[in-house]
Amino acid sequence: MIMSKRSVIPFGPQHPVLPEPIHLDLVLEDEKIIEAIPSIGYVHRRLEKLIDKRDFKDYLYVIERLCGICSFMHGMGYCEAVERVFDTEIPDRAKYLRMIWCEMSRIHSHLLWLGLLADAFGFDALFMQCWRMREKVLDMFEASTGGRVIFSVNTIGGVRKDMSKDMLKGFVNEFNSMEKEIRRLTDVFLHDYSVETRLRGLGILTKEDALRFGAVGPMMRASSIAQDTRKTGYLAYNDIDFDIITSDECDGYARCFVRINEIFQSINIIRQAVEKIPDGQISVPIKGNPDGEAFVRLEQPRGEAIYYVKGNGTKFLDRVRVRTPTFTNLTSLINILPGSELADVGLQILTIDPCVSCTER
Amino acid sequence: MSKMKKSPWIMHYDGASCNGCDIEVLACLTPLYDVERFGVINTGNPKHADILLITGGINTQCESVVKQIYSQMAEPKVVVAVGICACNGGVFKDCYNIKGGVDTTIPVDVYVPGCAARPESIIDGVVKAVDILEEKYENMKKKGGKAH
């Protein structure tokens, strides 16, 4: 028998399958991966330290730039934390508006991920179609907030822009027609033979491992753990009827399944929110400087994110800390890679839906 | 726009950006903006690329990567800095880890401002880059260089 030879292959930081830089040293035995050693820091900016130079109101515009995909949710998480320090309750209408924008962010993020996944397994037409659908969500964002990527629509104490009745109704109609088209696309992901062969059995993360490595978000739910931070009832999620989507297959297909169903779930949440949205103010004024600390959890498209702020009574905060979902999911990634083949690495990395820029900040 | 003299192949690298401009660069390639109709193709190989699109500022870790990608590209080559962070550091300018814009590390030919840069302006930047590419090519020919 010929002894297999070990070799180390660098993966990234510049790699065609990754839009963002992450570097892995892959230890291979022939084509099989034995070990994956990550090295990060290519997108590190030290954004949290910038709190020394920006006051707590200005910092909102910095923290939005933590990540361009969930920019709305980062801004919102920070605002919620500061509002908690001030002990301020935002108006109900603002809660609903934030919820609608959150779910729109989830839809666009999941469509973006589906597109990148299709690109990674070499189905270019599907990639293009997913991104075509995503542009429709971005158009709605642009109509309601004025931006495609960075919205700056949150403010401490509420939101800065309101949506009219007609606009909300228009959005629901748009989503109704989009739903059929998205269903056509997602049927390809779930039922196409060639797609299934790529995704089934890819990167299995058992329930025990998911708990042990602290996986979050769709990654965790695909390993049959029914946990969703939205169920803790922040914003107005308590008034909305939705189920946690899980799958017990634990592989890449399951993660795809969970995210696809979350798109339809989000559309459903938006529909309910538009029906229930109350009239009234969209923000309350805040006075003084934050003094004290607060801690907020919320569910991002990639999983649970945690925001912590600590104020000292001046306009400069002592500390801002964010724990992002990809950071926790990286541990799972490093542990599902061994045993798979080199050609599957790109796809494996994508199944955790990595967002490097918010991980490294 | 008159006509494109070349079908430029672009390469995209994410410096220390927030992802916003990256997804906008990708959005340029997808159906709504569809730059492929001008013959623009996104390639992952620096040796194939004519135009390098860099998003985000430069930090100490990615500096060598950017230099390496730039040096691997064949002449003539054009660099487009996409987004305000790539132009001068933008909102992250004061971060200790950020050196500044892309021009602190490699020469930049076209600056595309915006946070995030809109796909329309990125396309405009690429069109300008094609003209510069053509100019550089002519200069190389005049010098009796290797271009043919």
Coordinates of N, CA, C and O in Angstrom, one line a residue, chain A residues 34-133:
Chain A
I34 N -7.5 16.8 6.8 CA -7.2 16.3 8.2 C -7.5 17.4 9.2 O -8.0 17.2 10.2
E35 N -7.1 18.6 8.8 CA -7.2 19.7 9.8 C -7.3 21.0 9.0 O -6.7 21.2 8.0
A36 N -8.0 21.9 9.6 CA -8.1 23.2 9.0 C -7.7 24.3 10.1 O -8.3 24.3 11.2
I37 N -6.7 25.1 9.8 CA -6.3 26.1 10.7 C -6.6 27.5 10.2 O -6.0 27.9 9.2
P38 N -7.5 28.2 10.8 CA -7.9 29.5 10.3 C -6.9 30.6 10.8 O -6.3 30.5 11.8
S39 N -6.7 31.6 9.9 CA -6.0 32.8 10.5 C -6.8 34.0 10.0 O -7.2 34.0 8.8
I40 N -7.2 34.9 10.9 CA -8.1 36.0 10.5 C -7.4 37.3 10.7 O -6.3 37.4 11.1
G41 N -8.1 38.4 10.5 CA -7.6 39.7 10.7 C -7.5 40.5 9.4 O -7.0 41.6 9.5
Y42 N -7.9 40.0 8.3 CA -7.7 40.7 7.0 C -8.7 41.8 6.9 O -8.5 42.7 6.1
V43 N -9.8 41.8 7.7 CA -10.7 42.9 7.6 C -10.8 43.6 8.9 O -11.7 44.4 9.2
H44 N -9.8 43.3 9.8 CA -9.9 43.9 11.1 C -9.7 45.5 11.0 O -8.8 45.9 10.4
R45 N -10.6 46.2 11.7 CA -10.5 47.7 11.7 C -10.4 48.2 13.1 O -10.1 49.4 13.2
R46 N -10.8 47.5 14.0 CA -10.9 47.9 15.4 C -12.0 49.0 15.6 O -11.7 50.1 16.0
L47 N -13.1 48.6 15.1 CA -14.3 49.5 15.1 C -14.8 49.8 16.5 O -15.3 50.9 16.8
E48 N -14.6 48.8 17.4 CA -15.1 49.0 18.8 C -14.3 50.1 19.5 O -14.8 50.8 20.4
K49 N -13.1 50.2 19.2 CA -12.2 51.2 19.8 C -12.5 52.6 19.4 O -12.2 53.6 20.1
L50 N -13.2 52.7 18.3 CA -13.6 54.1 17.8 C -14.5 54.8 18.7 O -14.7 56.0 18.6
I51 N -15.1 54.1 19.7 CA -16.0 54.7 20.7 C -15.3 55.7 21.5 O -15.9 56.6 22.0
D52 N -13.9 55.7 21.5 CA -13.2 56.7 22.2 C -13.3 58.1 21.5 O -13.1 59.1 22.1
K53 N -13.5 58.0 20.2 CA -13.4 59.2 19.4 C -14.7 59.8 18.9 O -14.8 60.9 18.4
R54 N -15.8 58.9 19.0 CA -17.1 59.4 18.6 C -18.0 59.3 19.8 O -18.0 58.4 20.5
D55 N -18.9 60.4 19.9 CA -19.8 60.3 21.0 C -20.9 59.3 20.7 O -21.0 58.8 19.5
F56 N -21.8 59.0 21.7 CA -22.7 57.9 21.5 C -23.7 58.1 20.4 O -24.2 57.1 19.8
K57 N -24.0 59.3 20.0 CA -24.9 59.5 18.9 C -24.3 59.3 17.5 O -24.8 58.7 16.6
D58 N -23.0 59.8 17.4 CA -22.3 59.6 16.2 C -21.9 58.2 15.9 O -21.8 57.7 14.8
Y59 N -21.7 57.5 17.1 CA -21.2 56.1 16.9 C -22.2 55.2 16.2 O -21.8 54.2 15.6
L60 N -23.5 55.6 16.3 CA -24.5 54.8 15.6 C -24.1 54.6 14.1 O -24.3 53.6 13.5
Y61 N -23.6 55.7 13.5 CA -23.2 55.6 12.1 C -22.0 54.8 11.8 O -21.7 54.3 10.7
V62 N -21.2 54.6 12.9 CA -20.0 53.8 12.7 C -20.4 52.3 12.8 O -20.0 51.5 12.0
I63 N -21.3 52.0 13.8 CA -21.6 50.6 14.1 C -22.5 50.0 13.0 O -22.4 48.8 12.7
E64 N -23.2 50.9 12.2 CA -23.9 50.4 11.1 C -23.0 49.8 10.0 O -23.3 49.0 9.2
R65 N -21.7 50.4 10.0 CA -20.8 49.9 9.0 C -20.0 48.7 9.5 O -18.9 48.4 9.0
L66 N -20.5 48.0 10.5 CA -19.9 46.8 11.0 C -20.0 45.8 9.9 O -19.0 45.0 9.7
C67 N -21.1 45.8 9.2 CA -21.3 44.8 8.1 C -22.3 45.4 7.2 O -23.3 45.9 7.7
G68 N -22.1 45.3 5.9 CA -23.0 45.9 4.9 C -24.2 45.1 4.7 O -25.2 45.5 4.1
I69 N -24.2 43.8 5.2 CA -25.4 43.0 4.9 C -26.5 43.1 6.0 O -27.6 43.3 5.7
C70 N -26.0 43.1 7.2 CA -27.0 43.3 8.3 C -26.9 44.7 8.9 O -27.0 44.9 10.1
S71 N -26.6 45.7 8.1 CA -26.3 47.0 8.6 C -27.5 47.5 9.5 O -27.3 48.2 10.5
F72 N -28.7 47.2 9.0 CA -29.9 47.7 9.7 C -29.9 47.1 11.2 O -30.1 47.8 12.1
M73 N -29.6 45.8 11.2 CA -29.7 45.2 12.5 C -28.6 45.6 13.5 O -28.8 45.6 14.7
H74 N -27.4 45.9 13.0 CA -26.4 46.3 13.8 C -26.7 47.7 14.4 O -26.6 47.9 15.6
G75 N -27.2 48.6 13.6 CA -27.7 49.9 14.1 C -28.8 49.7 15.1 O -28.7 50.4 16.2
M76 N -29.7 48.8 14.8 CA -30.8 48.6 15.7 C -30.4 48.0 17.1 O -30.8 48.5 18.1
G77 N -29.5 47.1 17.0 CA -29.0 46.4 18.2 C -28.3 47.4 19.2 O -28.6 47.5 20.4
Y78 N -27.5 48.3 18.5 CA -26.8 49.4 19.3 C -27.9 50.3 19.9 O -27.8 50.6 21.1
C79 N -28.8 50.7 19.1 CA -29.9 51.6 19.6 C -30.7 51.0 20.7 O -30.9 51.7 21.7
E80 N -31.0 49.7 20.6 CA -31.8 49.1 21.6 C -31.0 49.0 22.9 O -31.6 49.3 24.0
A81 N -29.7 48.8 22.8 CA -28.9 48.7 24.0 C -28.8 50.1 24.7 O -29.0 50.2 25.9
V82 N -28.6 51.1 23.9 CA -28.5 52.5 24.5 C -29.9 52.9 25.1 O -29.9 53.5 26.1
E83 N -30.9 52.5 24.4 CA -32.3 52.8 24.9 C -32.5 52.1 26.2 O -33.2 52.7 27.1
R84 N -32.0 51.0 26.4 CA -32.1 50.3 27.6 C -31.3 51.0 28.7 O -31.8 51.0 29.9
V85 N -30.2 51.5 28.4 CA -29.4 52.3 29.4 C -30.3 53.5 29.8 O -30.3 53.8 31.0
F86 N -30.9 54.2 28.9 CA -31.7 55.3 29.2 C -33.1 54.9 29.8 O -33.8 55.8 30.2
D87 N -33.4 53.6 29.8 CA -34.6 53.1 30.3 C -35.8 53.7 29.5 O -36.8 54.2 30.1
T88 N -35.6 53.8 28.2 CA -36.6 54.4 27.3 C -37.4 53.3 26.6 O -36.8 52.4 26.1
E89 N -38.7 53.5 26.5 CA -39.5 52.5 25.7 C -39.8 53.3 24.4 O -40.3 54.4 24.4
I90 N -39.5 52.6 23.3 CA -39.8 53.3 22.0 C -41.2 53.1 21.7 O -41.9 52.2 22.1
P91 N -41.8 54.0 20.8 CA -43.2 53.9 20.5 C -43.5 52.6 19.7 O -42.6 52.0 19.1
D92 N -44.7 52.1 19.8 CA -45.1 50.8 19.2 C -44.9 50.9 17.7 O -44.5 49.9 17.1
R93 N -45.2 52.0 17.1 CA -45.1 52.1 15.6 C -43.6 51.9 15.2 O -43.3 51.2 14.2
A94 N -42.7 52.5 16.0 CA -41.3 52.3 15.7 C -40.9 50.9 15.8 O -40.1 50.4 15.0
K95 N -41.4 50.1 16.8 CA -41.1 48.7 17.0 C -41.5 47.9 15.7 O -40.8 47.1 15.2
Y96 N -42.7 48.2 15.3 CA -43.2 47.5 14.1 C -42.4 47.9 12.9 O -42.1 47.0 12.0
L97 N -42.0 49.1 12.7 CA -41.2 49.5 11.6 C -39.9 48.8 11.6 O -39.4 48.3 10.6
R98 N -39.3 48.8 12.8 CA -38.0 48.1 12.9 C -38.1 46.7 12.6 O -37.3 46.1 11.9
M99 N -39.2 46.1 13.0 CA -39.4 44.7 12.7 C -39.6 44.4 11.2 O -39.0 43.4 10.7
I100 N -40.3 45.3 10.5 CA -40.5 45.1 9.1 C -39.1 45.2 8.4 O -38.7 44.4 7.6
W101 N -38.3 46.2 8.8 CA -37.0 46.3 8.1 C -36.1 45.2 8.5 O -35.3 44.7 7.7
C102 N -36.2 44.7 9.7 CA -35.4 43.5 10.1 C -35.7 42.3 9.2 O -34.8 41.6 8.7
E103 N -37.0 42.1 9.0 CA -37.4 40.9 8.2 C -37.0 41.1 6.7 O -36.6 40.1 6.1
M104 N -37.1 42.3 6.3 CA -36.6 42.6 4.9 C -35.1 42.3 4.8 O -34.6 41.8 3.8
S105 N -34.4 42.7 5.9 CA -32.9 42.4 5.9 C -32.7 40.9 5.8 O -31.8 40.4 5.1
R106 N -33.5 40.1 6.5 CA -33.3 38.7 6.5 C -33.6 38.1 5.1 O -32.8 37.3 4.7
I107 N -34.7 38.6 4.5 CA -35.0 38.1 3.2 C -33.8 38.4 2.2 O -33.4 37.5 1.5
H108 N -33.3 39.6 2.2 CA -32.3 39.9 1.2 C -31.0 39.2 1.6 O -30.3 38.7 0.7
S109 N -30.7 39.0 2.9 CA -29.5 38.3 3.2 C -29.6 36.8 2.8 O -28.6 36.2 2.3
H110 N -30.7 36.2 3.0 CA -30.9 34.8 2.7 C -30.8 34.6 1.1 O -30.3 33.6 0.6
L111 N -31.4 35.6 0.4 CA -31.4 35.4 -1.1 C -29.9 35.6 -1.5 O -29.5 34.9 -2.5
L112 N -29.2 36.5 -0.9 CA -27.8 36.7 -1.2 C -27.0 35.4 -1.0 O -26.2 35.0 -1.8
W113 N -27.3 34.8 0.1 CA -26.6 33.6 0.5 C -26.9 32.5 -0.5 O -26.0 31.7 -1.0
L114 N -28.2 32.3 -0.9 CA -28.6 31.3 -1.8 C -27.9 31.5 -3.2 O -27.4 30.6 -3.8
G115 N -27.7 32.8 -3.6 CA -27.0 33.1 -4.8 C -25.6 32.7 -4.7 O -25.0 32.0 -5.6
L116 N -24.9 33.0 -3.6 CA -23.5 32.7 -3.5 C -23.3 31.2 -3.4 O -22.3 30.6 -3.9
L117 N -24.3 30.5 -2.8 CA -24.2 29.0 -2.7 C -24.3 28.4 -4.1 O -23.5 27.6 -4.5
A118 N -25.2 29.0 -4.9 CA -25.4 28.5 -6.3 C -24.1 28.7 -7.1 O -23.7 27.9 -7.8
D119 N -23.5 29.9 -6.8 CA -22.3 30.2 -7.5 C -21.2 29.2 -7.1 O -20.4 28.8 -7.9
A120 N -21.2 28.8 -5.8 CA -20.1 27.9 -5.3 C -20.3 26.5 -5.9 O -19.3 25.8 -6.1
F121 N -21.5 26.1 -6.1 CA -21.6 24.8 -6.8 C -21.7 24.8 -8.3 O -22.1 23.9 -8.9
G122 N -21.5 26.0 -8.8 CA -21.3 26.2 -10.3 C -22.6 26.3 -11.0 O -22.6 25.9 -12.2
F123 N -23.7 26.7 -10.4 CA -25.0 26.9 -11.1 C -25.2 28.4 -11.3 O -25.8 29.0 -10.5
D124 N -24.6 28.9 -12.4 CA -24.5 30.4 -12.5 C -25.9 31.0 -12.7 O -26.2 32.1 -12.2
A125 N -26.8 30.3 -13.5 CA -28.1 30.9 -13.8 C -28.9 31.1 -12.5 O -29.6 32.1 -12.3
L126 N -28.7 30.1 -11.6 CA -29.5 30.2 -10.4 C -28.9 31.4 -9.5 O -29.7 32.1 -8.9
F127 N -27.6 31.5 -9.5 CA -27.0 32.7 -8.8 C -27.6 34.0 -9.3 O -28.0 34.8 -8.5
M128 N -27.7 34.1 -10.6 CA -28.2 35.4 -11.2 C -29.6 35.6 -10.8 O -30.1 36.7 -10.5
Q129 N -30.4 34.5 -10.8 CA -31.9 34.6 -10.5 C -32.1 35.0 -9.1 O -32.9 35.9 -8.8
C130 N -31.3 34.4 -8.2 CA -31.4 34.8 -6.8 C -31.1 36.2 -6.5 O -31.8 36.9 -5.8
W131 N -30.1 36.7 -7.2 CA -29.7 38.1 -7.0 C -30.7 39.1 -7.7 O -30.8 40.2 -7.3
R132 N -31.4 38.6 -8.7 CA -32.4 39.4 -9.4 C -33.5 39.6 -8.4 O -34.0 40.7 -8.2
M133 N -33.9 38.5 -7.7 CA -35.0 38.7 -6.7 C -34.5 39.6 -5.6 O -35.3 40.4 -5.0

